[in-house]
Amino acid sequence: MITDYQNNIAPYQSGQFYRRELPYIMALLDKIDLSTTSTIVIDEYVHLADSEIDLGGYLYHALDKTIPIIGVAKKEFSGNKS
């Protein structure tokens, strides 16, 4: 198990969850050898409605689009069209 402790957590901002969470995910990923990582699964969305990206999409871009990100969310995003 890999752990990391951070201070100065940014406040939640509606529609910008990634700004709060992405730095901490990146801090954890900096502690492992990503060359042996084929996929990352997160408890969050990758894509939202109308081609918008969410935390998983920002993570994918932060990793230079080199590792696929799979987002597993518990609830359907309210803005998705069925």
mmCIF file of N, CA and C in Angstrom:
data_model
loop_
_atom_site.group_PDB
_atom_site.id
_atom_site.type_symbol
_atom_site.label_atom_id
_atom_site.label_comp_id
_atom_site.label_asym_id
_atom_site.label_seq_id
_atom_site.Cartn_x
_atom_site.Cartn_y
_atom_site.Cartn_z
ATOM 1 N N MET A 1 0.839 -1.170 0.000
ATOM 2 C CA MET A 1 0.000 0.000 0.000
ATOM 3 C C MET A 1 0.888 1.238 0.000
ATOM 4 N N ILE A 2 0.456 2.237 -0.734
ATOM 5 C CA ILE A 2 1.183 3.498 -0.820
ATOM 6 C C ILE A 2 0.329 4.571 -0.158
ATOM 7 N N THR A 3 0.931 5.354 0.704
ATOM 8 C CA THR A 3 0.195 6.439 1.362
ATOM 9 C C THR A 3 0.959 7.738 1.201
ATOM 10 N N ASP A 4 0.217 8.811 1.356
ATOM 11 C CA ASP A 4 0.813 10.127 1.286
ATOM 12 C C ASP A 4 -0.066 11.070 2.105
ATOM 13 N N TYR A 5 0.533 11.963 2.810
ATOM 14 C CA TYR A 5 -0.213 12.923 3.624
ATOM 15 C C TYR A 5 0.080 14.326 3.118
ATOM 16 N N GLN A 6 -0.988 15.080 2.932
ATOM 17 C CA GLN A 6 -0.867 16.435 2.407
ATOM 18 C C GLN A 6 -1.574 17.415 3.331
ATOM 19 N N ASN A 7 -1.086 18.607 3.370
ATOM 20 C CA ASN A 7 -1.730 19.706 4.084
ATOM 21 C C ASN A 7 -2.285 20.692 3.064
ATOM 22 N N ASN A 8 -2.989 21.657 3.535
ATOM 23 C CA ASN A 8 -3.505 22.744 2.686
ATOM 24 C C ASN A 8 -4.393 22.239 1.554
ATOM 25 N N ILE A 9 -5.343 21.409 1.898
ATOM 26 C CA ILE A 9 -6.269 20.889 0.902
ATOM 27 C C ILE A 9 -7.175 22.025 0.436
ATOM 28 N N ALA A 10 -7.267 22.173 -0.863
ATOM 29 C CA ALA A 10 -8.084 23.242 -1.441
ATOM 30 C C ALA A 10 -9.558 22.981 -1.152
ATOM 31 N N PRO A 11 -10.341 24.026 -1.000
ATOM 32 C CA PRO A 11 -11.779 23.831 -0.776
ATOM 33 C C PRO A 11 -12.454 23.295 -2.032
ATOM 34 N N TYR A 12 -13.550 22.604 -1.825
ATOM 35 C CA TYR A 12 -14.333 22.091 -2.943
ATOM 36 C C TYR A 12 -14.900 23.256 -3.750
ATOM 37 N N GLN A 13 -14.793 23.131 -5.072
ATOM 38 C CA GLN A 13 -15.395 24.111 -5.981
ATOM 39 C C GLN A 13 -16.284 23.354 -6.949
ATOM 40 N N SER A 14 -17.544 23.670 -6.972
ATOM 41 C CA SER A 14 -18.483 22.987 -7.848
ATOM 42 C C SER A 14 -17.997 23.014 -9.295
ATOM 43 N N GLY A 15 -17.989 21.852 -9.919
ATOM 44 C CA GLY A 15 -17.567 21.745 -11.310
ATOM 45 C C GLY A 15 -16.065 21.709 -11.512
ATOM 46 N N GLN A 16 -15.291 21.782 -10.439
ATOM 47 C CA GLN A 16 -13.829 21.770 -10.561
ATOM 48 C C GLN A 16 -13.205 20.816 -9.544
ATOM 49 N N PHE A 17 -13.853 19.680 -9.340
ATOM 50 C CA PHE A 17 -13.383 18.674 -8.395
ATOM 51 C C PHE A 17 -11.931 18.271 -8.679
ATOM 52 N N TYR A 18 -11.581 18.198 -9.958
ATOM 53 C CA TYR A 18 -10.239 17.778 -10.343
ATOM 54 C C TYR A 18 -9.156 18.691 -9.774
ATOM 55 N N ARG A 19 -9.442 19.970 -9.637
ATOM 56 C CA ARG A 19 -8.433 20.902 -9.112
ATOM 57 C C ARG A 19 -8.059 20.564 -7.675
ATOM 58 N N ARG A 20 -9.003 20.024 -6.947
ATOM 59 C CA ARG A 20 -8.746 19.648 -5.557
ATOM 60 C C ARG A 20 -8.051 18.293 -5.469
ATOM 61 N N GLU A 21 -8.460 17.329 -6.268
ATOM 62 C CA GLU A 21 -8.005 15.952 -6.125
ATOM 63 C C GLU A 21 -6.780 15.572 -6.961
ATOM 64 N N LEU A 22 -6.644 16.137 -8.139
ATOM 65 C CA LEU A 22 -5.560 15.731 -9.042
ATOM 66 C C LEU A 22 -4.158 15.875 -8.440
ATOM 67 N N PRO A 23 -3.830 16.953 -7.746
ATOM 68 C CA PRO A 23 -2.475 17.053 -7.191
ATOM 69 C C PRO A 23 -2.127 15.907 -6.236
ATOM 70 N N TYR A 24 -3.112 15.410 -5.517
ATOM 71 C CA TYR A 24 -2.847 14.345 -4.549
ATOM 72 C C TYR A 24 -2.707 12.992 -5.234
ATOM 73 N N ILE A 25 -3.469 12.785 -6.286
ATOM 74 C CA ILE A 25 -3.302 11.568 -7.071
ATOM 75 C C ILE A 25 -1.919 11.563 -7.710
ATOM 76 N N MET A 26 -1.511 12.699 -8.261
ATOM 77 C CA MET A 26 -0.189 12.787 -8.889
ATOM 78 C C MET A 26 0.923 12.567 -7.859
ATOM 79 N N ALA A 27 0.748 13.065 -6.641
ATOM 80 C CA ALA A 27 1.743 12.861 -5.585
ATOM 81 C C ALA A 27 1.905 11.376 -5.279
ATOM 82 N N LEU A 28 0.804 10.641 -5.269
ATOM 83 C CA LEU A 28 0.887 9.187 -5.047
ATOM 84 C C LEU A 28 1.534 8.485 -6.227
ATOM 85 N N LEU A 29 1.147 8.876 -7.430
ATOM 86 C CA LEU A 29 1.714 8.231 -8.612
ATOM 87 C C LEU A 29 3.205 8.506 -8.754
ATOM 88 N N ASP A 30 3.669 9.618 -8.216
ATOM 89 C CA ASP A 30 5.108 9.916 -8.244
ATOM 90 C C ASP A 30 5.915 8.930 -7.408
ATOM 91 N N LYS A 31 5.243 8.184 -6.555
ATOM 92 C CA LYS A 31 5.920 7.231 -5.673
ATOM 93 C C LYS A 31 6.035 5.829 -6.261
ATOM 94 N N ILE A 32 5.499 5.630 -7.459
ATOM 95 C CA ILE A 32 5.564 4.301 -8.060
ATOM 96 C C ILE A 32 6.183 4.376 -9.458
ATOM 97 N N ASP A 33 6.598 3.215 -9.948
ATOM 98 C CA ASP A 33 7.177 3.110 -11.285
ATOM 99 C C ASP A 33 6.029 2.937 -12.277
ATOM 100 N N LEU A 34 5.666 3.994 -12.949
ATOM 101 C CA LEU A 34 4.542 3.940 -13.883
ATOM 102 C C LEU A 34 4.868 3.182 -15.169
ATOM 103 N N SER A 35 6.126 2.861 -15.388
ATOM 104 C CA SER A 35 6.477 2.123 -16.606
ATOM 105 C C SER A 35 5.904 0.703 -16.572
ATOM 106 N N THR A 36 5.529 0.224 -15.407
ATOM 107 C CA THR A 36 4.942 -1.111 -15.289
ATOM 108 C C THR A 36 3.426 -1.053 -15.135
ATOM 109 N N THR A 37 2.846 0.133 -15.273
ATOM 110 C CA THR A 37 1.408 0.324 -15.103
ATOM 111 C C THR A 37 0.733 0.340 -16.467
ATOM 112 N N SER A 38 -0.249 -0.551 -16.649
ATOM 113 C CA SER A 38 -0.925 -0.611 -17.949
ATOM 114 C C SER A 38 -2.265 0.116 -17.937
ATOM 115 N N THR A 39 -2.875 0.275 -16.760
ATOM 116 C CA THR A 39 -4.185 0.917 -16.631
ATOM 117 C C THR A 39 -4.333 1.452 -15.217
ATOM 118 N N ILE A 40 -5.065 2.546 -15.068
ATOM 119 C CA ILE A 40 -5.398 3.084 -13.749
ATOM 120 C C ILE A 40 -6.914 3.143 -13.646
ATOM 121 N N VAL A 41 -7.447 2.621 -12.537
ATOM 122 C CA VAL A 41 -8.878 2.652 -12.272
ATOM 123 C C VAL A 41 -9.116 3.638 -11.130
ATOM 124 N N ILE A 42 -10.045 4.564 -11.345
ATOM 125 C CA ILE A 42 -10.348 5.548 -10.303
ATOM 126 C C ILE A 42 -11.843 5.541 -9.998
ATOM 127 N N ASP A 43 -12.179 5.986 -8.818
ATOM 128 C CA ASP A 43 -13.567 6.103 -8.386
ATOM 129 C C ASP A 43 -14.057 7.502 -8.742
ATOM 130 N N GLU A 44 -14.214 7.726 -10.029
ATOM 131 C CA GLU A 44 -14.598 9.052 -10.537
ATOM 132 C C GLU A 44 -14.835 8.925 -12.033
ATOM 133 N N TYR A 45 -15.438 9.918 -12.618
ATOM 134 C CA TYR A 45 -15.668 9.932 -14.059
ATOM 135 C C TYR A 45 -14.404 10.311 -14.822
ATOM 136 N N VAL A 46 -14.360 9.862 -16.081
ATOM 137 C CA VAL A 46 -13.314 10.278 -17.015
ATOM 138 C C VAL A 46 -13.907 11.316 -17.968
ATOM 139 N N HIS A 47 -15.080 11.006 -18.494
ATOM 140 C CA HIS A 47 -15.779 11.911 -19.419
ATOM 141 C C HIS A 47 -17.143 12.264 -18.861
ATOM 142 N N LEU A 48 -17.570 13.480 -19.134
ATOM 143 C CA LEU A 48 -18.898 13.942 -18.778
ATOM 144 C C LEU A 48 -19.680 14.178 -20.063
ATOM 145 N N ALA A 49 -20.789 14.842 -19.964
ATOM 146 C CA ALA A 49 -21.611 15.140 -21.135
ATOM 147 C C ALA A 49 -20.895 16.093 -22.083
ATOM 148 N N ASP A 50 -21.265 16.005 -23.345
ATOM 149 C CA ASP A 50 -20.779 16.938 -24.370
ATOM 150 C C ASP A 50 -19.258 17.007 -24.439
ATOM 151 N N SER A 51 -18.605 15.873 -24.316
ATOM 152 C CA SER A 51 -17.146 15.749 -24.467
ATOM 153 C C SER A 51 -16.342 16.463 -23.384
ATOM 154 N N GLU A 52 -16.980 16.886 -22.313
ATOM 155 C CA GLU A 52 -16.235 17.468 -21.192
ATOM 156 C C GLU A 52 -15.507 16.350 -20.469
ATOM 157 N N ILE A 53 -14.354 16.673 -19.899
ATOM 158 C CA ILE A 53 -13.641 15.671 -19.122
ATOM 159 C C ILE A 53 -13.787 15.970 -17.638
ATOM 160 N N ASP A 54 -13.609 14.929 -16.849
ATOM 161 C CA ASP A 54 -13.656 15.065 -15.401
ATOM 162 C C ASP A 54 -12.310 14.609 -14.857
ATOM 163 N N LEU A 55 -12.239 14.321 -13.590
ATOM 164 C CA LEU A 55 -10.968 14.001 -12.943
ATOM 165 C C LEU A 55 -10.157 12.965 -13.720
ATOM 166 N N GLY A 56 -10.786 11.898 -14.163
ATOM 167 C CA GLY A 56 -10.067 10.865 -14.914
ATOM 168 C C GLY A 56 -9.479 11.394 -16.214
ATOM 169 N N GLY A 57 -10.196 12.267 -16.874
ATOM 170 C CA GLY A 57 -9.688 12.873 -18.106
ATOM 171 C C GLY A 57 -8.504 13.784 -17.846
ATOM 172 N N TYR A 58 -8.590 14.548 -16.761
ATOM 173 C CA TYR A 58 -7.463 15.412 -16.405
ATOM 174 C C TYR A 58 -6.246 14.580 -15.999
ATOM 175 N N LEU A 59 -6.494 13.474 -15.326
ATOM 176 C CA LEU A 59 -5.393 12.574 -14.965
ATOM 177 C C LEU A 59 -4.755 12.002 -16.219
ATOM 178 N N TYR A 60 -5.561 11.574 -17.167
ATOM 179 C CA TYR A 60 -5.057 11.039 -18.436
ATOM 180 C C TYR A 60 -4.156 12.062 -19.133
ATOM 181 N N HIS A 61 -4.586 13.303 -19.179
ATOM 182 C CA HIS A 61 -3.784 14.351 -19.802
ATOM 183 C C HIS A 61 -2.523 14.650 -18.984
ATOM 184 N N ALA A 62 -2.627 14.624 -17.658
ATOM 185 C CA ALA A 62 -1.466 14.880 -16.798
ATOM 186 C C ALA A 62 -0.394 13.814 -16.981
ATOM 187 N N LEU A 63 -0.818 12.624 -17.377
ATOM 188 C CA LEU A 63 0.123 11.525 -17.634
ATOM 189 C C LEU A 63 0.497 11.457 -19.116
ATOM 190 N N ASP A 64 0.331 12.553 -19.807
ATOM 191 C CA ASP A 64 0.673 12.669 -21.237
ATOM 192 C C ASP A 64 -0.014 11.622 -22.106
ATOM 193 N N LYS A 65 -1.229 11.246 -21.710
ATOM 194 C CA LYS A 65 -2.047 10.291 -22.474
ATOM 195 C C LYS A 65 -1.331 8.957 -22.689
ATOM 196 N N THR A 66 -0.512 8.549 -21.738
ATOM 197 C CA THR A 66 0.271 7.319 -21.881
ATOM 198 C C THR A 66 -0.341 6.111 -21.185
ATOM 199 N N ILE A 67 -1.251 6.340 -20.225
ATOM 200 C CA ILE A 67 -1.847 5.240 -19.479
ATOM 201 C C ILE A 67 -3.364 5.395 -19.531
ATOM 202 N N PRO A 68 -4.073 4.361 -19.992
ATOM 203 C CA PRO A 68 -5.538 4.448 -20.008
ATOM 204 C C PRO A 68 -6.094 4.590 -18.589
ATOM 205 N N ILE A 69 -7.125 5.421 -18.457
ATOM 206 C CA ILE A 69 -7.788 5.641 -17.178
ATOM 207 C C ILE A 69 -9.216 5.110 -17.291
ATOM 208 N N ILE A 70 -9.599 4.256 -16.356
ATOM 209 C CA ILE A 70 -10.961 3.741 -16.310
ATOM 210 C C ILE A 70 -11.644 4.357 -15.102
ATOM 211 N N GLY A 71 -12.744 5.043 -15.339
ATOM 212 C CA GLY A 71 -13.507 5.654 -14.263
ATOM 213 C C GLY A 71 -14.695 4.791 -13.893
ATOM 214 N N VAL A 72 -14.822 4.483 -12.616
ATOM 215 C CA VAL A 72 -15.936 3.688 -12.118
ATOM 216 C C VAL A 72 -16.695 4.557 -11.130
ATOM 217 N N ALA A 73 -17.863 5.021 -11.547
ATOM 218 C CA ALA A 73 -18.652 5.922 -10.700
ATOM 219 C C ALA A 73 -19.864 5.189 -10.143
ATOM 220 N N LYS A 74 -20.248 5.549 -8.955
ATOM 221 C CA LYS A 74 -21.375 4.890 -8.292
ATOM 222 C C LYS A 74 -22.723 5.386 -8.805
ATOM 223 N N LYS A 75 -22.757 6.608 -9.257
ATOM 224 C CA LYS A 75 -24.020 7.196 -9.715
ATOM 225 C C LYS A 75 -23.859 7.706 -11.133
ATOM 226 N N GLU A 76 -24.957 7.679 -11.871
ATOM 227 C CA GLU A 76 -24.962 8.220 -13.222
ATOM 228 C C GLU A 76 -24.802 9.726 -13.152
ATOM 229 N N PHE A 77 -23.982 10.270 -14.051
ATOM 230 C CA PHE A 77 -23.805 11.715 -14.111
ATOM 231 C C PHE A 77 -25.101 12.333 -14.637
ATOM 232 N N SER A 78 -25.642 13.292 -13.918
ATOM 233 C CA SER A 78 -26.951 13.856 -14.241
ATOM 234 C C SER A 78 -26.986 14.563 -15.589
ATOM 235 N N GLY A 79 -25.838 14.989 -16.091
ATOM 236 C CA GLY A 79 -25.814 15.694 -17.362
ATOM 237 C C GLY A 79 -25.685 14.793 -18.579
ATOM 238 N N ASN A 80 -25.491 13.489 -18.375
ATOM 239 C CA ASN A 80 -25.381 12.576 -19.508
ATOM 240 C C ASN A 80 -26.719 12.384 -20.172
ATOM 241 N N LYS A 81 -26.690 12.330 -21.490
ATOM 242 C CA LYS A 81 -27.915 12.093 -22.244
ATOM 243 C C LYS A 81 -28.044 10.589 -22.468
ATOM 244 N N SER A 82 -29.215 10.056 -22.226
ATOM 245 C CA SER A 82 -29.452 8.610 -22.402
ATOM 246 C C SER A 82 -29.919 8.315 -23.795
#
